[in-house]
């Protein structure tokens, strides 16, 4: 929120937040690829002293009652789950540039008007398509075994007829960097590091560099291919795909992930001193340039239509599953929140703009195209939903400069934190980081326009069981936790749309 409010509540943190003050910074946790373990200590999910009703004060802002009333209405007759069902039924897997992606764009443009959104349009985005093709990965020795495996997004395929080589195992990216070229040359490097389960998803940040970087590091040592243990927390035979990239000037070798149980089998053989030979046949290839779109719709502001509260999620998904959790859930959360605001009294005073971004998974082309087209428009706040169907459990606010001290919430944001407290959502003093799709707008100039962002943090304990797998399907979506996350985001978005002097 950019303009100042008339609020004059006491400049102290709510008592239920006190237990969290002074905790280590969470900046960069969640889906970030840059955080360190030390910055990502797990936390309790809710304050033990969380209130059961919204704490009110005499000098509360006039919009607080309206937000509380809309939150109460949105506790019933929600359609969040139905939006996920509708999208996944209509479009299914929707990797950028694929036929499913085009179906998803069509779904978005025809669905938004039915939810009360206006100014609905599909803004074209050029994407680089990647095609998986047929794939098959087999253990040849010590005993025949078909691996549950999937090429990583962006990988090249194997030569015609496939390739076969002995495995050499390392248990971290650091160990891979230290591997001797004599051991790597002509072999398939198996990078075997397990991802840790955590509510804030910090295990992802710790392990996902393996997915992105292993192929080029191994290629530099003379390896012919890379297999990684899936970056995922489940114990099922669903491999987790996801983006990888090749460094300039090094050979491009095929890269695939194997499921956690398959990685366990490979590790047992190698630890027992057995020679493991694997045969890969990957049909992955570049599909050339293709057209996609950011799908945009709005609830126009009554007083300041030029000022924008941006609600983002991504419309594309990986190809293995049906993109229900990642990010059908996020699309549904922002659409349902907008549907409630379209019926709200009073109307949002600023414009609430929903953007379903193209190509988050394999290049962020949609996020960049949006920033290029809209960076001159005043964006007062950005919120992104891209962490599945988990309940909301924390709020991070962009008010660092306005806080009485770094560990106490500002008067501007304190009413919003109090509205969320009975939902079990705790305010965290950490800096919000938005999400990947808000990055190009949130970035400091000259790259971005420093759009303020807030995080409605969802519980990611289970998210990485499903993430980027064939098991990312509607059946796995939890209706109640999805609605909980929607109501929390709705509260923040509606407050931001009303909090005008
Ligand atoms: Zn996502």
Tab-separated table of C-alpha atoms in Angstrom, residues 75-293:
chain	number	residue	atom	x	y	z
A	75	UNK	CA	-16.361	-18.615	4.685
A	76	UNK	CA	-19.355	-20.145	2.879
A	77	UNK	CA	-20.340	-20.915	-0.714
A	78	UNK	CA	-16.814	-20.728	-2.040
A	79	UNK	CA	-15.872	-21.970	-5.503
A	80	UNK	CA	-12.098	-22.194	-5.070
A	81	UNK	CA	-11.932	-25.958	-5.495
A	82	UNK	CA	-14.340	-25.791	-8.440
A	83	UNK	CA	-11.984	-23.406	-10.272
A	84	UNK	CA	-9.132	-25.944	-9.937
A	85	UNK	CA	-11.433	-28.681	-11.202
A	86	UNK	CA	-12.633	-26.536	-14.095
A	87	UNK	CA	-9.090	-25.604	-15.192
A	88	UNK	CA	-7.639	-29.086	-14.936
A	89	UNK	CA	-10.637	-30.645	-16.709
A	90	UNK	CA	-10.472	-28.074	-19.516
A	91	UNK	CA	-6.723	-27.923	-20.052
A	92	UNK	CA	-4.896	-30.691	-18.141
A	93	UNK	CA	-1.104	-30.535	-18.449
A	94	UNK	CA	-0.136	-27.139	-19.864
A	95	UNK	CA	3.575	-26.811	-20.416
A	96	UNK	CA	4.362	-23.461	-22.053
A	97	UNK	CA	3.753	-23.607	-25.780
A	98	UNK	CA	1.913	-26.950	-25.663
A	99	UNK	CA	-1.678	-27.549	-26.830
A	100	UNK	CA	-2.748	-27.685	-23.162
A	101	UNK	CA	-1.238	-24.243	-22.605
A	102	UNK	CA	-3.393	-22.790	-25.384
A	103	UNK	CA	-6.469	-24.496	-23.903
A	104	UNK	CA	-5.651	-22.945	-20.516
A	105	UNK	CA	-5.452	-19.449	-22.023
A	106	UNK	CA	-8.844	-19.991	-23.639
A	107	UNK	CA	-10.223	-21.249	-20.301
A	108	UNK	CA	-8.942	-18.180	-18.482
A	109	UNK	CA	-10.414	-15.674	-20.921
A	110	UNK	CA	-13.827	-17.347	-20.925
A	111	UNK	CA	-13.920	-17.998	-17.154
A	112	UNK	CA	-12.943	-14.576	-15.829
A	113	UNK	CA	-16.084	-12.752	-17.083
A	114	UNK	CA	-18.286	-15.403	-15.432
A	115	UNK	CA	-16.651	-14.517	-12.080
A	116	UNK	CA	-17.438	-10.806	-12.423
A	117	UNK	CA	-14.047	-9.679	-13.729
A	118	UNK	CA	-13.883	-7.054	-16.494
A	119	UNK	CA	-11.262	-5.770	-18.964
A	120	UNK	CA	-10.468	-9.441	-19.599
A	121	UNK	CA	-7.761	-10.009	-22.174
A	122	UNK	CA	-4.966	-12.372	-23.194
A	123	UNK	CA	-1.719	-10.449	-23.660
A	124	UNK	CA	0.578	-12.383	-26.037
A	125	UNK	CA	3.824	-13.875	-24.709
A	126	UNK	CA	6.429	-15.598	-26.868
A	127	UNK	CA	7.770	-18.719	-25.142
A	128	UNK	CA	10.357	-21.375	-25.872
A	129	UNK	CA	8.599	-24.720	-26.060
A	130	UNK	CA	10.264	-27.887	-24.782
A	131	UNK	CA	9.011	-31.349	-25.717
A	132	UNK	CA	9.583	-34.444	-23.565
A	133	UNK	CA	9.026	-37.114	-26.204
A	134	UNK	CA	9.202	-40.806	-25.323
A	135	UNK	CA	11.556	-41.792	-22.529
A	136	UNK	CA	12.770	-44.939	-20.828
A	137	UNK	CA	15.541	-45.461	-18.288
A	138	UNK	CA	16.687	-48.998	-17.395
A	139	UNK	CA	19.214	-50.497	-15.045
A	140	UNK	CA	21.192	-53.106	-17.039
A	141	UNK	CA	23.429	-54.314	-14.172
A	142	UNK	CA	23.650	-55.636	-11.491
A	143	UNK	CA	20.079	-56.786	-12.281
A	144	UNK	CA	17.527	-55.539	-14.801
A	145	UNK	CA	15.253	-52.837	-13.351
A	146	UNK	CA	13.048	-50.198	-14.996
A	147	UNK	CA	13.595	-46.869	-13.228
A	148	UNK	CA	10.728	-44.467	-12.603
A	149	UNK	CA	12.478	-41.536	-14.269
A	150	UNK	CA	11.703	-38.311	-16.130
A	151	UNK	CA	13.871	-35.946	-18.161
A	152	UNK	CA	14.415	-32.540	-16.581
A	153	UNK	CA	12.823	-29.610	-18.384
A	154	UNK	CA	15.179	-28.137	-20.955
A	155	UNK	CA	17.290	-31.290	-21.208
A	156	UNK	CA	18.547	-32.510	-24.550
A	157	UNK	CA	17.638	-36.046	-25.548
A	158	UNK	CA	19.953	-39.009	-25.909
A	159	UNK	CA	21.482	-39.930	-29.292
A	160	UNK	CA	19.385	-42.251	-31.489
A	161	UNK	CA	19.420	-45.677	-29.859
A	162	UNK	CA	20.075	-44.205	-26.406
A	163	UNK	CA	23.234	-44.300	-24.300
A	164	UNK	CA	24.522	-46.725	-21.707
A	165	UNK	CA	27.198	-46.206	-19.076
A	166	UNK	CA	28.284	-46.988	-15.538
A	167	UNK	CA	27.039	-44.783	-12.681
A	168	UNK	CA	29.306	-42.774	-10.418
A	169	UNK	CA	27.528	-41.475	-7.305
A	170	UNK	CA	27.994	-38.195	-5.417
A	171	UNK	CA	25.816	-36.942	-2.550
A	172	UNK	CA	25.942	-33.159	-3.060
A	173	UNK	CA	26.696	-30.486	-5.611
A	174	UNK	CA	29.925	-29.747	-3.737
A	175	UNK	CA	30.970	-33.383	-4.048
A	176	UNK	CA	30.172	-33.246	-7.760
A	177	UNK	CA	32.386	-30.194	-8.164
A	178	UNK	CA	35.177	-32.053	-6.363
A	179	UNK	CA	34.782	-35.261	-8.401
A	180	UNK	CA	37.894	-36.251	-10.339
A	181	UNK	CA	37.537	-36.185	-14.137
A	182	UNK	CA	38.963	-39.722	-14.248
A	183	UNK	CA	35.954	-40.987	-12.300
A	184	UNK	CA	33.404	-38.924	-14.243
A	185	UNK	CA	34.679	-39.346	-17.798
A	186	UNK	CA	32.436	-41.546	-19.918
A	187	UNK	CA	30.108	-42.243	-16.980
A	188	UNK	CA	26.630	-41.179	-15.878
A	189	UNK	CA	26.884	-39.075	-12.725
A	190	UNK	CA	24.214	-39.891	-10.110
A	191	UNK	CA	23.663	-36.906	-7.784
A	192	UNK	CA	21.998	-38.339	-4.700
A	193	UNK	CA	20.932	-35.723	-2.158
A	194	UNK	CA	17.596	-36.054	-0.355
A	195	UNK	CA	15.309	-33.050	0.066
A	196	UNK	CA	14.179	-32.264	3.645
A	197	UNK	CA	10.466	-31.838	4.454
A	198	UNK	CA	9.545	-28.508	6.103
A	199	UNK	CA	6.514	-26.305	6.554
A	200	UNK	CA	8.259	-23.374	4.890
A	201	UNK	CA	9.633	-25.541	2.070
A	202	UNK	CA	13.234	-24.557	2.759
A	203	UNK	CA	14.490	-27.996	1.744
A	204	UNK	CA	13.655	-27.053	-1.831
A	205	UNK	CA	16.022	-24.092	-1.818
A	206	UNK	CA	18.752	-26.332	-0.447
A	207	UNK	CA	18.461	-29.048	-3.105
A	208	UNK	CA	17.071	-27.438	-6.259
A	209	UNK	CA	20.497	-26.149	-7.436
A	210	UNK	CA	21.290	-29.821	-8.080
A	211	UNK	CA	18.484	-29.940	-10.633
A	212	UNK	CA	19.549	-26.736	-12.345
A	213	UNK	CA	23.328	-27.104	-12.411
A	214	UNK	CA	24.415	-30.759	-12.264
A	215	UNK	CA	24.388	-31.428	-16.009
A	216	UNK	CA	26.874	-28.723	-16.926
A	217	UNK	CA	29.186	-29.424	-13.981
A	218	UNK	CA	29.228	-33.125	-14.872
A	219	UNK	CA	29.705	-32.344	-18.567
A	220	UNK	CA	32.749	-30.283	-17.681
A	221	UNK	CA	34.225	-33.408	-16.061
A	222	UNK	CA	33.567	-35.535	-19.144
A	223	UNK	CA	30.367	-37.303	-17.995
A	224	UNK	CA	27.903	-38.460	-20.671
A	225	UNK	CA	24.667	-37.907	-18.708
A	226	UNK	CA	23.285	-36.986	-15.283
A	227	UNK	CA	20.688	-38.668	-13.100
A	228	UNK	CA	19.523	-36.881	-9.940
A	229	UNK	CA	17.464	-38.050	-6.985
A	230	UNK	CA	14.117	-36.256	-7.380
A	231	UNK	CA	13.845	-32.887	-5.679
A	232	UNK	CA	10.768	-33.956	-3.706
A	233	UNK	CA	9.778	-35.218	-0.261
A	234	UNK	CA	7.563	-38.199	-1.136
A	235	UNK	CA	8.433	-41.893	-0.953
A	236	UNK	CA	6.467	-42.829	-4.051
A	237	UNK	CA	7.652	-43.868	-7.485
A	238	UNK	CA	6.752	-40.513	-9.057
A	239	UNK	CA	9.836	-38.740	-10.411
A	240	UNK	CA	9.900	-34.922	-10.092
A	241	UNK	CA	10.764	-32.952	-13.218
A	242	UNK	CA	11.588	-29.214	-13.256
A	243	UNK	CA	13.763	-26.749	-15.088
A	244	UNK	CA	17.487	-27.211	-15.653
A	245	UNK	CA	19.816	-25.084	-17.722
A	246	UNK	CA	23.080	-25.492	-19.576
A	247	UNK	CA	26.109	-23.274	-18.962
A	248	UNK	CA	27.681	-21.574	-21.961
A	249	UNK	CA	30.643	-23.272	-23.570
A	250	UNK	CA	30.163	-26.783	-22.165
A	251	UNK	CA	28.769	-29.908	-23.846
A	252	UNK	CA	25.016	-30.390	-23.360
A	253	UNK	CA	24.388	-33.816	-21.825
A	254	UNK	CA	21.000	-35.407	-21.016
A	255	UNK	CA	19.622	-34.984	-17.491
A	256	UNK	CA	16.855	-36.954	-15.744
A	257	UNK	CA	15.411	-37.385	-12.254
A	258	UNK	CA	14.576	-40.743	-10.673
A	259	UNK	CA	11.959	-41.294	-7.973
A	260	UNK	CA	13.089	-41.455	-4.346
A	261	UNK	CA	12.611	-45.255	-4.021
A	262	UNK	CA	14.557	-45.803	-7.252
A	263	UNK	CA	17.336	-43.557	-5.988
A	264	UNK	CA	17.400	-45.675	-2.813
A	265	UNK	CA	17.911	-48.833	-4.884
A	266	UNK	CA	20.762	-47.287	-6.877
A	267	UNK	CA	22.420	-46.017	-3.685
A	268	UNK	CA	22.225	-49.431	-1.995
A	269	UNK	CA	23.923	-51.184	-4.901
A	270	UNK	CA	26.675	-48.588	-5.141
A	271	UNK	CA	27.260	-48.530	-1.371
A	272	UNK	CA	27.590	-52.326	-1.524
A	273	UNK	CA	30.374	-51.916	-4.061
A	274	UNK	CA	28.415	-53.176	-7.045
A	275	UNK	CA	28.829	-51.788	-10.531
A	276	UNK	CA	25.604	-50.196	-11.751
A	277	UNK	CA	25.061	-49.723	-15.476
A	278	UNK	CA	22.134	-47.659	-16.749
A	279	UNK	CA	20.671	-47.201	-20.191
A	280	UNK	CA	18.874	-43.928	-21.039
A	281	UNK	CA	16.611	-43.276	-23.993
A	282	UNK	CA	15.285	-39.723	-23.778
A	283	UNK	CA	13.294	-38.196	-26.628
A	284	UNK	CA	13.483	-34.680	-25.170
A	285	UNK	CA	13.998	-31.845	-27.631
A	286	UNK	CA	13.536	-28.139	-28.203
A	287	UNK	CA	10.132	-27.339	-29.695
A	288	UNK	CA	11.031	-23.891	-31.011
A	289	UNK	CA	9.244	-20.612	-30.369
A	290	UNK	CA	5.543	-20.702	-29.576
A	291	UNK	CA	2.793	-18.280	-28.580
A	292	UNK	CA	1.223	-18.187	-25.143
A	293	UNK	CA	-0.403	-15.371	-23.150
